[in-house]
């Protein structure tokens, strides 16, 4: 059985919703604005296939994809208090996309892309293939079947017959195209619009095989790394006062896994963490056991670290 939530019986999985479209730059802002505009509507139809075509100026499949990615990135969420199908903006969505105070409402900063990658690759219930590939795939090189087949077997083991082989293969194809731009005729839109490929986390080895890029990520801001660290800690073991380095490198859902930071790259960030985190976390190395300790009784709010990754925004100047 796999470690982490993906291996637990009863956990929800999803292999569809994006209609094979990778995340594009302006979709999340459009989704956030639309949901906010409909926040007082008694019967909102924000992503209705007919209304959505007019509202977003795209085809019905893209309307569905916009909704899918906004949910997977935790920009919006379901609002059961207002009824079935109702949606609302999340505090995270407000933090990034609010018209007046948002840190990066037009997604101009690479920090936002790193942040969205974390939100997707840690979201096993809405982006199962992404979660599996970044957190459980150990092969140095892999092809599409090397992702699809283990997922199919896992679904069979957990009695999830609704996920067909065809659906999983399409999901894997969308995953690959999200990080490695499709090459060839008709692929211009993907090369220009695909957002996650900017991070350089995957490379194409051949026409059929790929590999993750492990090691230092100089473009990953400290504030986003600290958010991920605190978010992982809060999900995995909020009661623990320390986390071992091995946990942060190898545990499913960890910063090491999702950002593809090897042990050396992670330690390079952690040895100075007390200064970078303004005392919220401490590096410890006692009796040969390297770990990160938190200061105080509880964990800091993960979102409290994000703003430091946007030093030149008007939100911070206010």
PDB file of C-alpha atoms in Angstrom:
ATOM      1  CA  UNK A   1       0.000   0.000   0.000  1.00  0.00           C
ATOM      2  CA  UNK A   2       1.262   3.457  -0.859  1.00  0.00           C
ATOM      3  CA  UNK A   3       2.054   5.845   1.948  1.00  0.00           C
ATOM      4  CA  UNK A   4       0.117   9.091   2.061  1.00  0.00           C
ATOM      5  CA  UNK A   5      -3.536   9.832   1.285  1.00  0.00           C
ATOM      6  CA  UNK A   6      -3.491   8.311  -2.196  1.00  0.00           C
ATOM      7  CA  UNK A   7      -3.066   4.843  -0.729  1.00  0.00           C
ATOM      8  CA  UNK A   8      -5.915   5.101   1.765  1.00  0.00           C
ATOM      9  CA  UNK A   9      -9.173   3.291   1.021  1.00  0.00           C
ATOM     10  CA  UNK A  10     -12.099   5.667   0.609  1.00  0.00           C
ATOM     11  CA  UNK A  11     -10.082   8.692  -0.464  1.00  0.00           C
ATOM     12  CA  UNK A  12     -11.502  10.524  -3.474  1.00  0.00           C
ATOM     13  CA  UNK A  13      -9.630  10.604  -6.754  1.00  0.00           C
ATOM     14  CA  UNK A  14     -10.128  12.539  -9.981  1.00  0.00           C
ATOM     15  CA  UNK A  15      -8.765  11.930 -13.461  1.00  0.00           C
ATOM     16  CA  UNK A  16     -10.929  14.266 -15.523  1.00  0.00           C
ATOM     17  CA  UNK A  17     -12.440  17.730 -15.618  1.00  0.00           C
ATOM     18  CA  UNK A  18      -9.701  19.594 -17.480  1.00  0.00           C
ATOM     19  CA  UNK A  19     -10.976  18.293 -20.846  1.00  0.00           C
ATOM     20  CA  UNK A  20      -7.280  17.646 -21.705  1.00  0.00           C
ATOM     21  CA  UNK A  21      -6.447  21.382 -21.557  1.00  0.00           C
ATOM     22  CA  UNK A  22      -3.391  22.281 -19.411  1.00  0.00           C
ATOM     23  CA  UNK A  23      -3.722  25.274 -17.100  1.00  0.00           C
ATOM     24  CA  UNK A  24      -3.501  28.603 -18.933  1.00  0.00           C
ATOM     25  CA  UNK A  25      -2.422  31.946 -17.553  1.00  0.00           C
ATOM     26  CA  UNK A  26      -5.621  34.018 -17.420  1.00  0.00           C
ATOM     27  CA  UNK A  27      -8.057  31.246 -16.537  1.00  0.00           C
ATOM     28  CA  UNK A  28      -7.749  31.503 -12.774  1.00  0.00           C
ATOM     29  CA  UNK A  29      -8.294  35.249 -12.717  1.00  0.00           C
ATOM     30  CA  UNK A  30     -11.355  34.836 -14.924  1.00  0.00           C
ATOM     31  CA  UNK A  31     -12.753  32.098 -12.686  1.00  0.00           C
ATOM     32  CA  UNK A  32     -12.081  34.095  -9.515  1.00  0.00           C
ATOM     33  CA  UNK A  33     -13.752  37.246 -10.886  1.00  0.00           C
ATOM     34  CA  UNK A  34     -16.776  35.323 -12.153  1.00  0.00           C
ATOM     35  CA  UNK A  35     -17.343  33.522  -8.851  1.00  0.00           C
ATOM     36  CA  UNK A  36     -17.010  36.801  -6.931  1.00  0.00           C
ATOM     37  CA  UNK A  37     -19.501  38.495  -9.257  1.00  0.00           C
ATOM     38  CA  UNK A  38     -21.991  35.688  -8.624  1.00  0.00           C
ATOM     39  CA  UNK A  39     -21.430  35.559  -4.861  1.00  0.00           C
ATOM     40  CA  UNK A  40     -24.823  37.106  -4.101  1.00  0.00           C
ATOM     41  CA  UNK A  41     -26.794  35.371  -6.825  1.00  0.00           C
ATOM     42  CA  UNK A  42     -29.519  33.103  -5.421  1.00  0.00           C
ATOM     43  CA  UNK A  43     -28.966  30.482  -8.129  1.00  0.00           C
ATOM     44  CA  UNK A  44     -25.512  31.037  -9.628  1.00  0.00           C
ATOM     45  CA  UNK A  45     -24.720  29.426 -12.974  1.00  0.00           C
ATOM     46  CA  UNK A  46     -21.151  30.650 -13.271  1.00  0.00           C
ATOM     47  CA  UNK A  47     -19.872  27.681 -15.240  1.00  0.00           C
ATOM     48  CA  UNK A  48     -23.076  26.666 -16.983  1.00  0.00           C
ATOM     49  CA  UNK A  49     -22.081  25.410 -20.412  1.00  0.00           C
ATOM     50  CA  UNK A  50     -24.290  27.960 -22.211  1.00  0.00           C
ATOM     51  CA  UNK A  51     -23.775  30.957 -19.929  1.00  0.00           C
ATOM     52  CA  UNK A  52     -20.083  30.145 -19.590  1.00  0.00           C
ATOM     53  CA  UNK A  53     -19.492  30.259 -23.347  1.00  0.00           C
ATOM     54  CA  UNK A  54     -20.743  33.846 -23.376  1.00  0.00           C
ATOM     55  CA  UNK A  55     -19.087  34.886 -20.134  1.00  0.00           C
ATOM     56  CA  UNK A  56     -15.613  33.489 -20.783  1.00  0.00           C
ATOM     57  CA  UNK A  57     -15.594  33.705 -24.570  1.00  0.00           C
ATOM     58  CA  UNK A  58     -14.464  30.095 -25.021  1.00  0.00           C
ATOM     59  CA  UNK A  59     -16.006  26.764 -25.981  1.00  0.00           C
ATOM     60  CA  UNK A  60     -17.938  24.640 -23.485  1.00  0.00           C
ATOM     61  CA  UNK A  61     -15.015  22.271 -22.949  1.00  0.00           C
ATOM     62  CA  UNK A  62     -12.778  25.170 -21.961  1.00  0.00           C
ATOM     63  CA  UNK A  63     -15.454  26.457 -19.591  1.00  0.00           C
ATOM     64  CA  UNK A  64     -15.289  23.111 -17.805  1.00  0.00           C
ATOM     65  CA  UNK A  65     -11.479  23.272 -17.818  1.00  0.00           C
ATOM     66  CA  UNK A  66     -11.457  26.753 -16.254  1.00  0.00           C
ATOM     67  CA  UNK A  67     -13.662  25.520 -13.428  1.00  0.00           C
ATOM     68  CA  UNK A  68     -11.554  22.405 -12.942  1.00  0.00           C
ATOM     69  CA  UNK A  69      -8.272  24.285 -12.626  1.00  0.00           C
ATOM     70  CA  UNK A  70      -9.709  26.938 -10.322  1.00  0.00           C
ATOM     71  CA  UNK A  71     -10.875  24.169  -7.990  1.00  0.00           C
ATOM     72  CA  UNK A  72      -7.635  22.180  -8.285  1.00  0.00           C
ATOM     73  CA  UNK A  73      -5.581  25.302  -7.490  1.00  0.00           C
ATOM     74  CA  UNK A  74      -7.851  26.041  -4.503  1.00  0.00           C
ATOM     75  CA  UNK A  75      -8.761  29.468  -5.894  1.00  0.00           C
ATOM     76  CA  UNK A  76     -12.454  28.666  -5.493  1.00  0.00           C
ATOM     77  CA  UNK A  77     -14.330  26.005  -3.566  1.00  0.00           C
ATOM     78  CA  UNK A  78     -17.803  24.581  -3.204  1.00  0.00           C
ATOM     79  CA  UNK A  79     -20.215  26.526  -1.022  1.00  0.00           C
ATOM     80  CA  UNK A  80     -22.773  24.005   0.285  1.00  0.00           C
ATOM     81  CA  UNK A  81     -24.462  26.619   2.476  1.00  0.00           C
ATOM     82  CA  UNK A  82     -25.756  28.319  -0.674  1.00  0.00           C
ATOM     83  CA  UNK A  83     -26.900  25.100  -2.320  1.00  0.00           C
ATOM     84  CA  UNK A  84     -25.720  22.396  -4.679  1.00  0.00           C
ATOM     85  CA  UNK A  85     -23.326  23.722  -7.303  1.00  0.00           C
ATOM     86  CA  UNK A  86     -22.674  27.047  -5.567  1.00  0.00           C
ATOM     87  CA  UNK A  87     -19.092  28.229  -5.414  1.00  0.00           C
ATOM     88  CA  UNK A  88     -17.139  30.841  -3.481  1.00  0.00           C
ATOM     89  CA  UNK A  89     -13.673  32.348  -3.557  1.00  0.00           C
ATOM     90  CA  UNK A  90     -11.216  30.937  -1.033  1.00  0.00           C
ATOM     91  CA  UNK A  91      -9.006  33.048   1.245  1.00  0.00           C
ATOM     92  CA  UNK A  92      -6.095  31.849  -0.899  1.00  0.00           C
ATOM     93  CA  UNK A  93      -7.892  33.066  -4.018  1.00  0.00           C
ATOM     94  CA  UNK A  94      -8.461  36.453  -2.373  1.00  0.00           C
ATOM     95  CA  UNK A  95      -4.804  36.658  -1.369  1.00  0.00           C
ATOM     96  CA  UNK A  96      -3.590  36.291  -4.963  1.00  0.00           C
ATOM     97  CA  UNK A  97      -6.383  37.581  -7.191  1.00  0.00           C
ATOM     98  CA  UNK A  98      -8.343  40.253  -5.288  1.00  0.00           C
ATOM     99  CA  UNK A  99      -8.631  43.319  -7.526  1.00  0.00           C
ATOM    100  CA  UNK A 100      -7.510  45.787  -4.855  1.00  0.00           C
ATOM    101  CA  UNK A 101      -5.246  43.826  -2.525  1.00  0.00           C
ATOM    102  CA  UNK A 102      -4.213  40.728  -4.499  1.00  0.00           C
ATOM    103  CA  UNK A 103      -0.526  39.939  -4.541  1.00  0.00           C
ATOM    104  CA  UNK A 104      -0.483  38.976  -8.234  1.00  0.00           C
ATOM    105  CA  UNK A 105      -3.920  39.330  -9.847  1.00  0.00           C
ATOM    106  CA  UNK A 106      -2.589  38.941 -13.403  1.00  0.00           C
ATOM    107  CA  UNK A 107      -0.113  36.125 -12.632  1.00  0.00           C
ATOM    108  CA  UNK A 108       2.928  38.137 -13.658  1.00  0.00           C
ATOM    109  CA  UNK A 109       5.245  36.649 -11.021  1.00  0.00           C
ATOM    110  CA  UNK A 110       6.917  33.257 -11.249  1.00  0.00           C
ATOM    111  CA  UNK A 111       6.287  32.978  -7.501  1.00  0.00           C
ATOM    112  CA  UNK A 112       2.601  32.488  -8.296  1.00  0.00           C
ATOM    113  CA  UNK A 113       3.396  29.671 -10.714  1.00  0.00           C
ATOM    114  CA  UNK A 114       5.427  27.862  -8.039  1.00  0.00           C
ATOM    115  CA  UNK A 115       2.577  28.385  -5.613  1.00  0.00           C
ATOM    116  CA  UNK A 116      -0.012  26.986  -8.019  1.00  0.00           C
ATOM    117  CA  UNK A 117       2.194  23.996  -8.783  1.00  0.00           C
ATOM    118  CA  UNK A 118       2.271  23.232  -5.054  1.00  0.00           C
ATOM    119  CA  UNK A 119      -1.500  23.556  -4.781  1.00  0.00           C
ATOM    120  CA  UNK A 120      -2.077  21.179  -7.694  1.00  0.00           C
ATOM    121  CA  UNK A 121       0.592  18.557  -6.949  1.00  0.00           C
ATOM    122  CA  UNK A 122      -0.494  18.318  -3.296  1.00  0.00           C
ATOM    123  CA  UNK A 123      -4.180  18.001  -4.212  1.00  0.00           C
ATOM    124  CA  UNK A 124      -4.735  14.250  -4.519  1.00  0.00           C
ATOM    125  CA  UNK A 125      -8.544  14.564  -4.596  1.00  0.00           C
ATOM    126  CA  UNK A 126      -8.691  16.883  -7.622  1.00  0.00           C
ATOM    127  CA  UNK A 127      -5.403  16.191  -9.419  1.00  0.00           C
ATOM    128  CA  UNK A 128      -4.638  12.560  -8.656  1.00  0.00           C
ATOM    129  CA  UNK A 129      -2.217  11.994 -11.529  1.00  0.00           C
ATOM    130  CA  UNK A 130      -0.222  15.085 -10.558  1.00  0.00           C
ATOM    131  CA  UNK A 131      -0.098  13.915  -6.948  1.00  0.00           C
ATOM    132  CA  UNK A 132       0.973  10.411  -7.920  1.00  0.00           C
ATOM    133  CA  UNK A 133       3.648  11.515 -10.381  1.00  0.00           C
ATOM    134  CA  UNK A 134       5.328  14.003  -8.071  1.00  0.00           C
ATOM    135  CA  UNK A 135       4.944  12.073  -4.830  1.00  0.00           C
ATOM    136  CA  UNK A 136       5.142   8.380  -5.700  1.00  0.00           C
ATOM    137  CA  UNK A 137       6.970   8.034  -9.007  1.00  0.00           C
ATOM    138  CA  UNK A 138      10.555   7.085  -8.158  1.00  0.00           C
ATOM    139  CA  UNK A 139      11.955   6.224 -11.580  1.00  0.00           C
ATOM    140  CA  UNK A 140      14.617   8.589 -12.916  1.00  0.00           C
ATOM    141  CA  UNK A 141      13.095   8.415 -16.371  1.00  0.00           C
ATOM    142  CA  UNK A 142       9.538   7.466 -17.289  1.00  0.00           C
ATOM    143  CA  UNK A 143       7.050   7.341 -20.104  1.00  0.00           C
ATOM    144  CA  UNK A 144       3.297   7.845 -20.164  1.00  0.00           C
ATOM    145  CA  UNK A 145       2.542   4.172 -19.499  1.00  0.00           C
ATOM    146  CA  UNK A 146       4.935   4.270 -16.571  1.00  0.00           C
ATOM    147  CA  UNK A 147       2.529   6.704 -14.914  1.00  0.00           C
ATOM    148  CA  UNK A 148      -0.791   5.405 -16.209  1.00  0.00           C
ATOM    149  CA  UNK A 149      -0.359   1.704 -15.471  1.00  0.00           C
ATOM    150  CA  UNK A 150       0.499   2.014 -11.732  1.00  0.00           C
ATOM    151  CA  UNK A 151      -2.425   4.395 -11.283  1.00  0.00           C
ATOM    152  CA  UNK A 152      -4.773   1.950 -13.029  1.00  0.00           C
ATOM    153  CA  UNK A 153      -3.587  -0.878 -10.794  1.00  0.00           C
ATOM    154  CA  UNK A 154      -3.985   1.282  -7.701  1.00  0.00           C
ATOM    155  CA  UNK A 155      -7.548   2.186  -8.675  1.00  0.00           C
ATOM    156  CA  UNK A 156      -8.345  -1.492  -9.165  1.00  0.00           C
ATOM    157  CA  UNK A 157      -6.822  -2.296  -5.787  1.00  0.00           C
ATOM    158  CA  UNK A 158      -8.916   0.385  -4.102  1.00  0.00           C
ATOM    159  CA  UNK A 159     -12.038  -0.656  -6.044  1.00  0.00           C
ATOM    160  CA  UNK A 160     -12.362   2.508  -8.095  1.00  0.00           C
ATOM    161  CA  UNK A 161     -13.829   1.050 -11.266  1.00  0.00           C
ATOM    162  CA  UNK A 162     -15.099   4.435 -12.498  1.00  0.00           C
ATOM    163  CA  UNK A 163     -11.589   5.438 -13.582  1.00  0.00           C
ATOM    164  CA  UNK A 164     -11.213   3.736 -16.966  1.00  0.00           C
ATOM    165  CA  UNK A 165      -7.859   3.120 -18.613  1.00  0.00           C
ATOM    166  CA  UNK A 166      -8.765   5.606 -21.343  1.00  0.00           C
ATOM    167  CA  UNK A 167      -9.620   8.322 -18.830  1.00  0.00           C
ATOM    168  CA  UNK A 168      -6.373   7.784 -16.938  1.00  0.00           C
ATOM    169  CA  UNK A 169      -4.316   7.876 -20.146  1.00  0.00           C
ATOM    170  CA  UNK A 170      -5.897  11.194 -21.128  1.00  0.00           C
ATOM    171  CA  UNK A 171      -5.171  12.561 -17.684  1.00  0.00           C
ATOM    172  CA  UNK A 172      -1.544  11.491 -17.962  1.00  0.00           C
ATOM    173  CA  UNK A 173      -1.282  13.151 -21.362  1.00  0.00           C
ATOM    174  CA  UNK A 174      -2.587  16.414 -19.900  1.00  0.00           C
ATOM    175  CA  UNK A 175      -0.112  16.081 -17.043  1.00  0.00           C
ATOM    176  CA  UNK A 176       2.824  15.685 -19.428  1.00  0.00           C
ATOM    177  CA  UNK A 177       1.713  18.598 -21.592  1.00  0.00           C
ATOM    178  CA  UNK A 178       1.356  20.780 -18.499  1.00  0.00           C
ATOM    179  CA  UNK A 179       5.112  20.633 -17.868  1.00  0.00           C
ATOM    180  CA  UNK A 180       6.541  19.811 -21.305  1.00  0.00           C
ATOM    181  CA  UNK A 181       5.110  21.823 -24.197  1.00  0.00           C
ATOM    182  CA  UNK A 182       3.744  19.787 -27.056  1.00  0.00           C
ATOM    183  CA  UNK A 183       5.947  20.016 -30.146  1.00  0.00           C
ATOM    184  CA  UNK A 184       4.633  20.049 -33.679  1.00  0.00           C
ATOM    185  CA  UNK A 185       1.961  21.573 -35.859  1.00  0.00           C
ATOM    186  CA  UNK A 186      -0.968  23.067 -34.022  1.00  0.00           C
ATOM    187  CA  UNK A 187       0.888  23.216 -30.718  1.00  0.00           C
ATOM    188  CA  UNK A 188       1.560  26.971 -30.661  1.00  0.00           C
ATOM    189  CA  UNK A 189      -1.222  27.705 -28.154  1.00  0.00           C
ATOM    190  CA  UNK A 190       0.147  25.185 -25.659  1.00  0.00           C
ATOM    191  CA  UNK A 191       3.688  26.521 -25.956  1.00  0.00           C
ATOM    192  CA  UNK A 192       2.554  30.098 -25.373  1.00  0.00           C
ATOM    193  CA  UNK A 193      -0.181  29.579 -22.808  1.00  0.00           C
ATOM    194  CA  UNK A 194       0.898  26.606 -20.696  1.00  0.00           C
ATOM    195  CA  UNK A 195       1.896  27.976 -17.314  1.00  0.00           C
ATOM    196  CA  UNK A 196       3.547  25.162 -15.355  1.00  0.00           C
ATOM    197  CA  UNK A 197       6.145  24.468 -18.029  1.00  0.00           C
ATOM    198  CA  UNK A 198       7.896  27.696 -17.003  1.00  0.00           C
ATOM    199  CA  UNK A 199       9.150  25.976 -13.849  1.00  0.00           C
ATOM    200  CA  UNK A 200      11.433  23.569 -15.687  1.00  0.00           C
ATOM    201  CA  UNK A 201      10.497  20.645 -13.453  1.00  0.00           C
ATOM    202  CA  UNK A 202      10.335  18.132 -16.301  1.00  0.00           C
ATOM    203  CA  UNK A 203      12.330  17.578 -19.440  1.00  0.00           C
ATOM    204  CA  UNK A 204      11.707  15.536 -22.550  1.00  0.00           C
ATOM    205  CA  UNK A 205      14.325  12.809 -22.935  1.00  0.00           C
ATOM    206  CA  UNK A 206      12.922  11.483 -26.194  1.00  0.00           C
ATOM    207  CA  UNK A 207       9.622  11.651 -28.041  1.00  0.00           C
ATOM    208  CA  UNK A 208       8.149   9.155 -25.566  1.00  0.00           C
ATOM    209  CA  UNK A 209      10.159   9.473 -22.384  1.00  0.00           C
ATOM    210  CA  UNK A 210      10.590  12.185 -19.754  1.00  0.00           C
ATOM    211  CA  UNK A 211      12.485  12.887 -16.555  1.00  0.00           C
ATOM    212  CA  UNK A 212      12.124  15.191 -13.570  1.00  0.00           C
ATOM    213  CA  UNK A 213      14.819  17.775 -12.906  1.00  0.00           C
ATOM    214  CA  UNK A 214      16.036  17.214  -9.356  1.00  0.00           C
ATOM    215  CA  UNK A 215      18.262  19.608  -7.468  1.00  0.00           C
ATOM    216  CA  UNK A 216      18.367  23.309  -6.500  1.00  0.00           C
ATOM    217  CA  UNK A 217      15.531  25.513  -7.671  1.00  0.00           C
ATOM    218  CA  UNK A 218      17.001  29.028  -7.621  1.00  0.00           C
ATOM    219  CA  UNK A 219      13.769  30.477  -8.984  1.00  0.00           C
ATOM    220  CA  UNK A 220      11.717  29.121  -6.072  1.00  0.00           C
ATOM    221  CA  UNK A 221      11.213  32.043  -3.640  1.00  0.00           C
ATOM    222  CA  UNK A 222      11.852  31.461   0.055  1.00  0.00           C
ATOM    223  CA  UNK A 223       8.334  32.622   0.891  1.00  0.00           C
ATOM    224  CA  UNK A 224       6.757  29.947  -1.316  1.00  0.00           C
ATOM    225  CA  UNK A 225       9.082  27.273   0.066  1.00  0.00           C
ATOM    226  CA  UNK A 226       8.169  28.276   3.638  1.00  0.00           C
ATOM    227  CA  UNK A 227       4.460  28.213   2.763  1.00  0.00           C
ATOM    228  CA  UNK A 228       4.874  24.683   1.387  1.00  0.00           C
ATOM    229  CA  UNK A 229       6.847  23.572   4.441  1.00  0.00           C
ATOM    230  CA  UNK A 230       4.218  24.890   6.865  1.00  0.00           C
ATOM    231  CA  UNK A 231       1.356  23.551   4.737  1.00  0.00           C
ATOM    232  CA  UNK A 232       2.907  20.068   4.597  1.00  0.00           C
ATOM    233  CA  UNK A 233       3.599  20.121   8.335  1.00  0.00           C
ATOM    234  CA  UNK A 234       0.019  21.147   9.116  1.00  0.00           C
ATOM    235  CA  UNK A 235      -1.386  18.329   6.994  1.00  0.00           C
ATOM    236  CA  UNK A 236       0.982  15.583   8.036  1.00  0.00           C
ATOM    237  CA  UNK A 237       1.721  16.054  11.724  1.00  0.00           C
ATOM    238  CA  UNK A 238       0.509  19.364  13.220  1.00  0.00           C
ATOM    239  CA  UNK A 239       1.113  18.076  16.743  1.00  0.00           C
ATOM    240  CA  UNK A 240       4.797  17.298  16.159  1.00  0.00           C
ATOM    241  CA  UNK A 241       7.378  19.825  17.359  1.00  0.00           C
ATOM    242  CA  UNK A 242      10.001  18.718  14.809  1.00  0.00           C
ATOM    243  CA  UNK A 243      10.227  17.195  11.339  1.00  0.00           C
ATOM    244  CA  UNK A 244      13.211  15.144  10.239  1.00  0.00           C
ATOM    245  CA  UNK A 245      15.051  16.078   7.064  1.00  0.00           C
ATOM    246  CA  UNK A 246      14.271  12.689   5.502  1.00  0.00           C
ATOM    247  CA  UNK A 247      10.578  13.416   5.953  1.00  0.00           C
ATOM    248  CA  UNK A 248      10.886  16.744   4.154  1.00  0.00           C
ATOM    249  CA  UNK A 249      12.810  15.160   1.283  1.00  0.00           C
ATOM    250  CA  UNK A 250      11.069  11.826   0.707  1.00  0.00           C
ATOM    251  CA  UNK A 251       7.611  11.784   2.309  1.00  0.00           C
ATOM    252  CA  UNK A 252       4.677  11.984  -0.140  1.00  0.00           C
ATOM    253  CA  UNK A 253       3.328  15.520  -0.167  1.00  0.00           C
ATOM    254  CA  UNK A 254       6.613  17.023   1.060  1.00  0.00           C
ATOM    255  CA  UNK A 255       8.447  20.044  -0.380  1.00  0.00           C
ATOM    256  CA  UNK A 256      11.295  17.791  -1.465  1.00  0.00           C
ATOM    257  CA  UNK A 257       8.971  15.615  -3.507  1.00  0.00           C
ATOM    258  CA  UNK A 258       6.769  18.296  -5.034  1.00  0.00           C
ATOM    259  CA  UNK A 259       9.530  20.798  -5.824  1.00  0.00           C
ATOM    260  CA  UNK A 260      12.005  18.031  -6.776  1.00  0.00           C
ATOM    261  CA  UNK A 261      14.586  19.227  -4.276  1.00  0.00           C
ATOM    262  CA  UNK A 262      17.210  16.595  -3.507  1.00  0.00           C
ATOM    263  CA  UNK A 263      18.659  16.299  -0.008  1.00  0.00           C
ATOM    264  CA  UNK A 264      21.559  18.682  -0.617  1.00  0.00           C
ATOM    265  CA  UNK A 265      19.307  21.318  -2.170  1.00  0.00           C
ATOM    266  CA  UNK A 266      16.840  21.065   0.692  1.00  0.00           C
ATOM    267  CA  UNK A 267      19.541  21.314   3.364  1.00  0.00           C
ATOM    268  CA  UNK A 268      20.991  24.393   1.650  1.00  0.00           C
ATOM    269  CA  UNK A 269      17.627  26.082   2.211  1.00  0.00           C
ATOM    270  CA  UNK A 270      17.071  24.786   5.727  1.00  0.00           C
ATOM    271  CA  UNK A 271      20.383  25.640   7.379  1.00  0.00           C
ATOM    272  CA  UNK A 272      19.467  29.333   7.198  1.00  0.00           C
ATOM    273  CA  UNK A 273      15.785  28.866   7.894  1.00  0.00           C
ATOM    274  CA  UNK A 274      15.756  30.690  11.222  1.00  0.00           C
ATOM    275  CA  UNK A 275      16.707  33.948   9.510  1.00  0.00           C
ATOM    276  CA  UNK A 276      14.571  33.410   6.421  1.00  0.00           C
ATOM    277  CA  UNK A 277      11.484  32.433   8.460  1.00  0.00           C
ATOM    278  CA  UNK A 278      12.106  35.243  10.987  1.00  0.00           C
ATOM    279  CA  UNK A 279      12.436  32.765  13.819  1.00  0.00           C
ATOM    280  CA  UNK A 280       9.298  30.714  13.077  1.00  0.00           C
ATOM    281  CA  UNK A 281      11.418  27.613  12.359  1.00  0.00           C
ATOM    282  CA  UNK A 282      14.807  26.469  13.634  1.00  0.00           C
ATOM    283  CA  UNK A 283      17.462  24.154  12.181  1.00  0.00           C
ATOM    284  CA  UNK A 284      18.611  21.478  14.615  1.00  0.00           C
ATOM    285  CA  UNK A 285      21.424  18.970  14.337  1.00  0.00           C
ATOM    286  CA  UNK A 286      21.637  17.015  17.569  1.00  0.00           C
ATOM    287  CA  UNK A 287      23.408  13.660  17.863  1.00  0.00           C
ATOM    288  CA  UNK A 288      23.552  13.442  14.089  1.00  0.00           C
ATOM    289  CA  UNK A 289      19.786  13.833  13.679  1.00  0.00           C
ATOM    290  CA  UNK A 290      19.030  16.754  11.374  1.00  0.00           C
ATOM    291  CA  UNK A 291      15.572  18.253  11.716  1.00  0.00           C
ATOM    292  CA  UNK A 292      13.490  21.422  11.631  1.00  0.00           C
ATOM    293  CA  UNK A 293      11.846  22.591  14.837  1.00  0.00           C
ATOM    294  CA  UNK A 294       9.024  25.048  15.175  1.00  0.00           C
ATOM    295  CA  UNK A 295       9.169  27.889  17.663  1.00  0.00           C
ATOM    296  CA  UNK A 296       6.201  28.221  20.005  1.00  0.00           C
ATOM    297  CA  UNK A 297       3.234  25.996  20.739  1.00  0.00           C
ATOM    298  CA  UNK A 298       1.552  25.919  17.348  1.00  0.00           C
ATOM    299  CA  UNK A 299       2.428  26.094  13.682  1.00  0.00           C
ATOM    300  CA  UNK A 300       2.372  29.483  11.967  1.00  0.00           C
ATOM    301  CA  UNK A 301      -0.312  30.087   9.370  1.00  0.00           C
ATOM    302  CA  UNK A 302       1.216  28.841   6.083  1.00  0.00           C
ATOM    303  CA  UNK A 303      -0.266  31.785   4.181  1.00  0.00           C
ATOM    304  CA  UNK A 304       1.645  34.217   6.397  1.00  0.00           C
ATOM    305  CA  UNK A 305       4.837  33.438   4.457  1.00  0.00           C
ATOM    306  CA  UNK A 306       3.489  34.050   0.956  1.00  0.00           C
ATOM    307  CA  UNK A 307       3.650  37.852   0.874  1.00  0.00           C
ATOM    308  CA  UNK A 308       7.432  37.842   1.303  1.00  0.00           C
ATOM    309  CA  UNK A 309       7.691  36.283  -2.178  1.00  0.00           C
ATOM    310  CA  UNK A 310       6.140  39.447  -3.674  1.00  0.00           C
ATOM    311  CA  UNK A 311       8.365  42.256  -2.381  1.00  0.00           C
ATOM    312  CA  UNK A 312       7.330  44.833  -4.964  1.00  0.00           C
ATOM    313  CA  UNK A 313       3.550  44.531  -4.952  1.00  0.00           C
ATOM    314  CA  UNK A 314       1.255  47.396  -4.123  1.00  0.00           C
ATOM    315  CA  UNK A 315      -0.383  45.137  -1.520  1.00  0.00           C
ATOM    316  CA  UNK A 316       2.792  45.115   0.513  1.00  0.00           C
ATOM    317  CA  UNK A 317       3.355  48.831   0.075  1.00  0.00           C
ATOM    318  CA  UNK A 318      -0.083  49.641   1.459  1.00  0.00           C
TER     319      UNK A 318
END
